[in-house]
Amino acid sequence: MSPLDIPRRLLERLGAADSVVVFTGAGMSAESGVPTFRGAEGIWSRFKPEELATMSAFLRNPQLVWDWYAHRRTIIATVQPNEGHRAVADLEHLVPRVAVITQNIDNLHRRAGSTVVHELHGNIERNYCVKCGAPHEMGSERASPEVPRCAMCGGLVRPDVVWFGELLPEEDWEAAVRAASGADVCISVGTSGVVYPAASIPAIARKAGALHADVNPEPGPLSEAADVFIKGLAGAVLPVLVQHLEKLRSRPDIAVPGEGR
Ligand code: APR
């Protein structure tokens, strides 16, 4: 199967779909220049998550953790959504209900134009006080390297992202489970599918009868469980998928293109 052939059963289901969920991970933003976590070049092959992405690490050394997220904020501020993000946003014009369920904290889906985005691991552009929970708007101190203090209570301010061992934001999680349970198609893109409970989203969708397609240059646990696996990069595969769907939706009388099966 050439990398850009889209399996017919996926196109058929998408062509008739009322609701689609797109479940994404770091690989979705790799082509934008945001590093992924695992794999040879991954962040966790260079840094220890227990030193940078836990509450105890933050309390032990707030400046180190703050600097780390400031570094990531700088990278994210300099990159743009890629063709993959834009294709996902375009899906909203082709399918009545589309929900993006992302593990990414980089806000790139919204910047690409997706309007329904459930952020399971938070968003690096938000911060809050660890003591009183008050949201903290980054003002002038954005330039200062110091860990900001809460204007209300003087407590330490942390990024609004989910660290290891922490619960997912309840509202986003519940909305994600609702969307997955009502989906006709679930497309997982650019995730190793090893971090739970987020990685259970495709299984929730499959259990509710959705067709699950996994897009990744490397096979993994999600591609094994999926009904369809498309081996390729998000920025290459998703635009082609949307092009096929556009044709299909504009000319429902034409035969469905793509690979048999
Ligand atoms: N297109 C599609 N997939 C890609 C691309 C690409 N251009 N480049 C890499 N990938 C795939 C890799 O093969 C890998 O399977 O993306 C996946 C990235 O996996 P991880 O780095 O493990 O990222 P993710 O699954 O999002 O991690 C989950 O772990 O560290 C925590 O909180 C962090 O949200 C993150 C969670």
Tab-separated table of C-alpha atoms and ligand atoms in Angstrom:
chain	number	residue	atom	x	y	z
A	1	MET	CA	0.000	0.000	0.000
A	2	SER	CA	1.655	3.323	-1.007
A	3	PRO	CA	1.769	5.706	1.941
A	4	LEU	CA	-0.837	8.041	0.451
A	5	ASP	CA	-3.528	5.492	-0.381
A	6	ILE	CA	-6.344	5.804	2.101
A	7	PRO	CA	-8.148	2.508	2.884
A	8	ARG	CA	-11.600	2.453	1.262
A	9	ARG	CA	-13.430	1.360	4.426
A	10	LEU	CA	-12.116	4.434	6.230
A	11	LEU	CA	-13.275	6.714	3.408
A	12	GLU	CA	-16.656	4.986	3.263
A	13	ARG	CA	-17.171	5.431	7.014
A	14	LEU	CA	-15.955	9.034	6.907
A	15	GLY	CA	-18.170	9.731	3.900
A	16	ALA	CA	-21.214	8.665	5.920
A	17	ALA	CA	-20.030	9.926	9.310
A	18	ASP	CA	-22.000	12.307	11.463
A	19	SER	CA	-19.375	12.470	14.191
A	20	VAL	CA	-15.568	12.112	14.079
A	21	VAL	CA	-13.000	12.353	16.879
A	22	VAL	CA	-9.328	13.012	16.144
A	23	PHE	CA	-7.087	11.867	19.028
A	24	THR	CA	-3.615	13.395	18.769
A	25	GLY	CA	-0.203	13.251	20.390
A	26	ALA	CA	3.192	14.873	20.029
A	27	GLY	CA	3.758	13.397	16.562
A	28	MET	CA	0.990	15.701	15.304
A	29	SER	CA	3.247	18.696	16.013
A	30	ALA	CA	6.577	17.099	15.071
A	31	GLU	CA	6.524	18.576	11.553
A	32	SER	CA	5.969	22.021	13.113
A	33	GLY	CA	9.257	21.612	15.001
A	34	VAL	CA	7.909	20.676	18.454
A	35	PRO	CA	9.955	17.741	19.812
A	36	THR	CA	8.157	14.489	20.665
A	37	PHE	CA	8.704	12.715	24.013
A	38	ARG	CA	9.720	9.160	23.217
A	39	GLY	CA	11.924	7.598	20.553
A	40	ALA	CA	15.616	8.258	19.944
A	41	GLU	CA	15.347	12.069	19.676
A	42	GLY	CA	12.511	12.301	22.189
A	43	ILE	CA	12.553	14.726	25.138
A	44	TRP	CA	12.499	11.878	27.674
A	45	SER	CA	15.649	10.394	26.097
A	46	ARG	CA	17.454	13.613	27.082
A	47	PHE	CA	15.707	14.676	30.281
A	48	LYS	CA	14.222	12.853	33.274
A	49	PRO	CA	10.419	13.310	33.514
A	50	GLU	CA	10.618	12.806	37.278
A	51	GLU	CA	12.891	15.880	37.506
A	52	LEU	CA	10.797	18.148	35.299
A	53	ALA	CA	7.179	17.004	35.051
A	54	THR	CA	5.978	16.142	38.577
A	55	MET	CA	4.647	18.253	41.467
A	56	SER	CA	7.411	17.027	43.775
A	57	ALA	CA	10.045	18.106	41.211
A	58	PHE	CA	8.424	21.562	41.074
A	59	LEU	CA	8.346	21.934	44.870
A	60	ARG	CA	11.923	20.650	45.079
A	61	ASN	CA	13.257	23.063	42.441
A	62	PRO	CA	10.592	25.481	41.100
A	63	GLN	CA	13.109	27.492	39.061
A	64	LEU	CA	14.405	24.439	37.172
A	65	VAL	CA	10.885	23.338	36.225
A	66	TRP	CA	9.792	26.883	35.383
A	67	ASP	CA	12.842	27.357	33.137
A	68	TRP	CA	12.029	24.099	31.374
A	69	TYR	CA	8.501	25.218	30.534
A	70	ALA	CA	9.736	28.682	29.600
A	71	HIS	CA	12.079	26.956	27.127
A	72	ARG	CA	9.181	24.928	25.695
A	73	ARG	CA	6.950	28.027	25.585
A	74	THR	CA	9.644	29.757	23.507
A	75	ILE	CA	9.786	26.864	21.012
A	76	ILE	CA	5.994	26.758	20.727
A	77	ALA	CA	5.779	30.528	20.268
A	78	THR	CA	8.110	30.318	17.251
A	79	VAL	CA	6.396	27.458	15.387
A	80	GLN	CA	3.293	27.313	13.200
A	81	PRO	CA	0.531	24.721	12.810
A	82	ASN	CA	1.420	22.292	9.992
A	83	GLU	CA	-0.555	20.805	7.083
A	84	GLY	CA	-1.803	18.079	9.413
A	85	HIS	CA	-3.292	20.545	11.905
A	86	ARG	CA	-4.918	22.462	9.050
A	87	ALA	CA	-6.401	19.286	7.556
A	88	VAL	CA	-7.955	18.419	10.932
A	89	ALA	CA	-9.459	21.910	11.106
A	90	ASP	CA	-10.810	21.488	7.544
A	91	LEU	CA	-12.637	18.318	8.624
A	92	GLU	CA	-15.108	20.581	10.442
A	93	HIS	CA	-16.392	21.749	7.042
A	94	LEU	CA	-16.949	18.157	5.875
A	95	VAL	CA	-18.374	16.317	8.898
A	96	PRO	CA	-21.261	17.636	11.068
A	97	ARG	CA	-19.491	16.998	14.411
A	98	VAL	CA	-15.710	16.946	14.822
A	99	ALA	CA	-13.906	16.909	18.165
A	100	VAL	CA	-10.150	17.072	18.610
A	101	ILE	CA	-8.975	15.217	21.721
A	102	THR	CA	-5.338	16.111	22.256
A	103	GLN	CA	-2.549	15.241	24.643
A	104	ASN	CA	-0.587	18.214	23.295
A	105	ILE	CA	-0.206	21.362	25.380
A	106	ASP	CA	0.975	23.498	22.400
A	107	ASN	CA	-2.357	25.069	21.370
A	108	LEU	CA	-1.563	24.363	17.685
A	109	HIS	CA	-4.935	22.770	16.909
A	110	ARG	CA	-6.744	25.931	17.951
A	111	ARG	CA	-4.246	28.092	16.090
A	112	ALA	CA	-4.985	26.008	12.974
A	113	GLY	CA	-8.706	26.751	13.340
A	114	SER	CA	-10.137	23.706	15.139
A	115	THR	CA	-13.047	24.930	17.263
A	116	VAL	CA	-13.764	21.862	19.452
A	117	VAL	CA	-10.547	20.901	21.236
A	118	HIS	CA	-10.427	18.852	24.449
A	119	GLU	CA	-7.003	19.305	26.024
A	120	LEU	CA	-6.355	16.260	28.206
A	121	HIS	CA	-2.920	17.397	29.405
A	122	GLY	CA	-3.572	21.105	29.751
A	123	ASN	CA	-2.209	24.098	27.850
A	124	ILE	CA	1.253	25.658	28.237
A	125	GLU	CA	-0.162	29.147	27.641
A	126	ARG	CA	-2.095	29.051	30.925
A	127	ASN	CA	-0.754	29.201	34.473
A	128	TYR	CA	-2.216	29.048	37.969
A	129	CYS	CA	-1.246	29.367	41.622
A	130	VAL	CA	-0.369	26.106	43.377
A	131	LYS	CA	-1.661	27.511	46.711
A	132	CYS	CA	-5.019	29.165	45.952
A	133	GLY	CA	-5.567	27.872	42.399
A	134	ALA	CA	-6.118	31.366	40.974
A	135	PRO	CA	-5.386	31.608	37.232
A	136	HIS	CA	-2.300	33.699	36.571
A	137	GLU	CA	-2.030	35.913	33.507
A	138	MET	CA	1.553	36.279	32.385
A	139	GLY	CA	2.085	40.035	32.271
A	140	SER	CA	5.351	41.972	32.291
A	141	GLU	CA	7.095	39.128	34.093
A	142	ARG	CA	6.844	37.046	30.904
A	143	ALA	CA	10.338	38.356	30.174
A	144	SER	CA	11.627	37.745	33.701
A	145	PRO	CA	13.086	34.304	34.302
A	146	GLU	CA	11.855	34.248	37.909
A	147	VAL	CA	9.080	31.866	38.923
A	148	PRO	CA	6.055	34.209	39.198
A	149	ARG	CA	4.177	34.628	42.450
A	150	CYS	CA	0.402	34.695	42.750
A	151	ALA	CA	-1.030	38.223	42.937
A	152	MET	CA	-3.732	36.951	45.321
A	153	CYS	CA	-1.782	34.934	47.882
A	154	GLY	CA	1.897	35.051	46.944
A	155	GLY	CA	1.933	31.312	46.173
A	156	LEU	CA	4.130	29.785	43.462
A	157	VAL	CA	2.687	29.888	39.924
A	158	ARG	CA	2.908	26.775	37.783
A	159	PRO	CA	2.015	25.999	34.141
A	160	ASP	CA	-1.523	24.614	33.665
A	161	VAL	CA	-0.295	21.282	32.314
A	162	VAL	CA	-0.866	17.772	33.690
A	163	TRP	CA	2.209	16.329	35.344
A	164	PHE	CA	2.882	12.638	35.887
A	165	GLY	CA	0.774	11.284	38.727
A	166	GLU	CA	-1.827	14.039	38.387
A	167	LEU	CA	-5.489	13.744	37.419
A	168	LEU	CA	-6.653	14.938	34.025
A	169	PRO	CA	-8.848	18.059	33.932
A	170	GLU	CA	-12.311	16.634	34.698
A	171	GLU	CA	-14.334	18.759	32.272
A	172	ASP	CA	-12.046	18.040	29.294
A	173	TRP	CA	-11.846	14.336	30.146
A	174	GLU	CA	-15.608	13.930	30.466
A	175	ALA	CA	-16.211	15.859	27.243
A	176	ALA	CA	-13.585	13.700	25.481
A	177	VAL	CA	-15.197	10.462	26.677
A	178	ARG	CA	-18.625	11.712	25.541
A	179	ALA	CA	-17.263	12.630	22.112
A	180	ALA	CA	-15.444	9.291	21.714
A	181	SER	CA	-18.532	7.330	22.842
A	182	GLY	CA	-20.633	9.044	20.164
A	183	ALA	CA	-18.154	8.902	17.292
A	184	ASP	CA	-18.590	7.045	13.987
A	185	VAL	CA	-14.864	7.302	13.274
A	186	CYS	CA	-11.856	7.804	15.561
A	187	ILE	CA	-8.560	8.816	13.964
A	188	SER	CA	-5.543	8.597	16.268
A	189	VAL	CA	-2.541	10.567	15.021
A	190	GLY	CA	1.048	10.827	16.226
A	191	THR	CA	0.788	9.186	19.604
A	192	SER	CA	2.697	6.236	21.059
A	193	GLY	CA	-0.491	5.357	22.967
A	194	VAL	CA	1.335	4.491	26.200
A	195	VAL	CA	0.129	7.218	28.568
A	196	TYR	CA	-3.150	6.478	30.332
A	197	PRO	CA	-5.946	7.361	30.811
A	198	ALA	CA	-5.623	9.437	27.593
A	199	ALA	CA	-4.553	6.428	25.512
A	200	SER	CA	-7.861	4.693	26.293
A	201	ILE	CA	-9.809	7.134	24.060
A	202	PRO	CA	-9.562	5.016	20.859
A	203	ALA	CA	-10.696	1.904	22.766
A	204	ILE	CA	-13.685	3.832	24.156
A	205	ALA	CA	-14.590	4.860	20.596
A	206	ARG	CA	-14.141	1.327	19.199
A	207	LYS	CA	-16.302	-0.106	22.013
A	208	ALA	CA	-19.053	2.331	20.989
A	209	GLY	CA	-18.864	1.044	17.383
A	210	ALA	CA	-16.543	3.599	15.809
A	211	LEU	CA	-14.063	2.600	13.116
A	212	HIS	CA	-10.587	3.365	14.479
A	213	ALA	CA	-7.781	4.411	12.149
A	214	ASP	CA	-4.235	5.045	13.411
A	215	VAL	CA	-1.792	7.355	11.582
A	216	ASN	CA	1.874	7.021	12.559
A	217	PRO	CA	5.185	6.444	10.750
A	218	GLU	CA	5.876	3.682	13.306
A	219	PRO	CA	3.509	0.840	14.273
A	220	GLY	CA	2.664	0.722	17.997
A	221	PRO	CA	-0.005	-0.456	20.469
A	222	LEU	CA	-2.666	1.753	18.868
A	223	SER	CA	-1.931	0.628	15.310
A	224	GLU	CA	-2.190	-3.002	16.441
A	225	ALA	CA	-5.597	-2.376	18.035
A	226	ALA	CA	-6.863	-0.177	15.211
A	227	ASP	CA	-9.161	-1.330	12.389
A	228	VAL	CA	-6.991	0.551	9.902
A	229	PHE	CA	-3.319	1.562	10.143
A	230	ILE	CA	-1.884	4.220	7.826
A	231	LYS	CA	1.897	4.271	8.039
A	232	GLY	CA	2.899	7.845	7.386
A	233	LEU	CA	3.410	11.372	8.660
A	234	ALA	CA	0.472	13.463	9.881
A	235	GLY	CA	1.348	16.347	7.532
A	236	ALA	CA	1.363	13.994	4.524
A	237	VAL	CA	-1.540	11.637	5.256
A	238	LEU	CA	-4.220	13.952	6.728
A	239	PRO	CA	-4.395	16.453	3.815
A	240	VAL	CA	-4.853	13.529	1.374
A	241	LEU	CA	-7.557	12.052	3.588
A	242	VAL	CA	-9.393	15.395	3.585
A	243	GLN	CA	-8.987	15.781	-0.195
A	244	HIS	CA	-10.561	12.351	-0.759
A	245	LEU	CA	-13.353	13.188	1.654
A	246	GLU	CA	-14.008	16.542	-0.041
A	247	LYS	CA	-14.383	14.733	-3.377
A	248	LEU	CA	-16.625	12.128	-1.788
A	249	ARG	CA	-18.831	14.681	-0.020
A	250	SER	CA	-19.117	16.856	-3.129
A	251	ARG	CA	-19.901	13.905	-5.449
A	252	PRO	CA	-21.544	11.123	-3.348
A	253	ASP	CA	-22.493	9.366	-6.623
A	254	ILE	CA	-18.838	8.633	-7.533
A	255	ALA	CA	-17.191	5.382	-6.466
A	256	VAL	CA	-15.065	5.571	-3.306
A	257	PRO	CA	-11.367	5.812	-4.296
A	258	GLY	CA	-8.578	4.202	-2.312
A	259	GLU	CA	-7.255	0.773	-1.478
A	260	GLY	CA	-9.605	-2.322	-1.304
A	261	ARG	CA	-10.367	-3.911	2.130
B	1	APR	N1	3.386	12.256	12.125
B	1	APR	C1	2.722	11.300	12.836
B	1	APR	N2	3.265	10.638	13.897
B	1	APR	C2	4.537	10.951	14.228
B	1	APR	C3	5.294	11.920	13.512
B	1	APR	C4	4.656	12.600	12.421
B	1	APR	N3	5.279	13.533	11.714
B	1	APR	N4	6.538	11.999	14.073
B	1	APR	C5	6.544	11.094	15.117
B	1	APR	N5	5.347	10.466	15.199
B	1	APR	C6	4.904	9.468	16.184
B	1	APR	C7	5.986	8.602	16.793
B	1	APR	O1	6.217	7.425	15.991
B	1	APR	C8	5.377	8.248	18.160
B	1	APR	O2	4.574	7.078	18.049
B	1	APR	O3	4.364	10.201	17.259
B	1	APR	C9	4.448	9.433	18.456
B	1	APR	C10	4.916	10.351	19.574
B	1	APR	O4	4.867	9.610	20.762
B	1	APR	P1	5.316	10.277	22.151
B	1	APR	O5	6.561	11.035	21.965
B	1	APR	O6	5.273	9.188	23.163
B	1	APR	O7	4.172	11.363	22.433
B	1	APR	P2	2.704	11.170	23.021
B	1	APR	O8	2.116	9.860	22.605
B	1	APR	O9	1.961	12.374	22.694
B	1	APR	O10	3.009	11.134	24.608
B	1	APR	C11	1.918	11.088	25.478
B	1	APR	O11	3.366	11.516	27.342
B	1	APR	O12	5.210	12.601	28.065
B	1	APR	C12	3.854	12.588	28.152
B	1	APR	O13	2.366	14.349	28.643
B	1	APR	C13	3.217	13.875	27.655
B	1	APR	O14	1.225	14.139	26.306
B	1	APR	C14	2.417	13.419	26.428
B	1	APR	C15	2.185	11.952	26.700
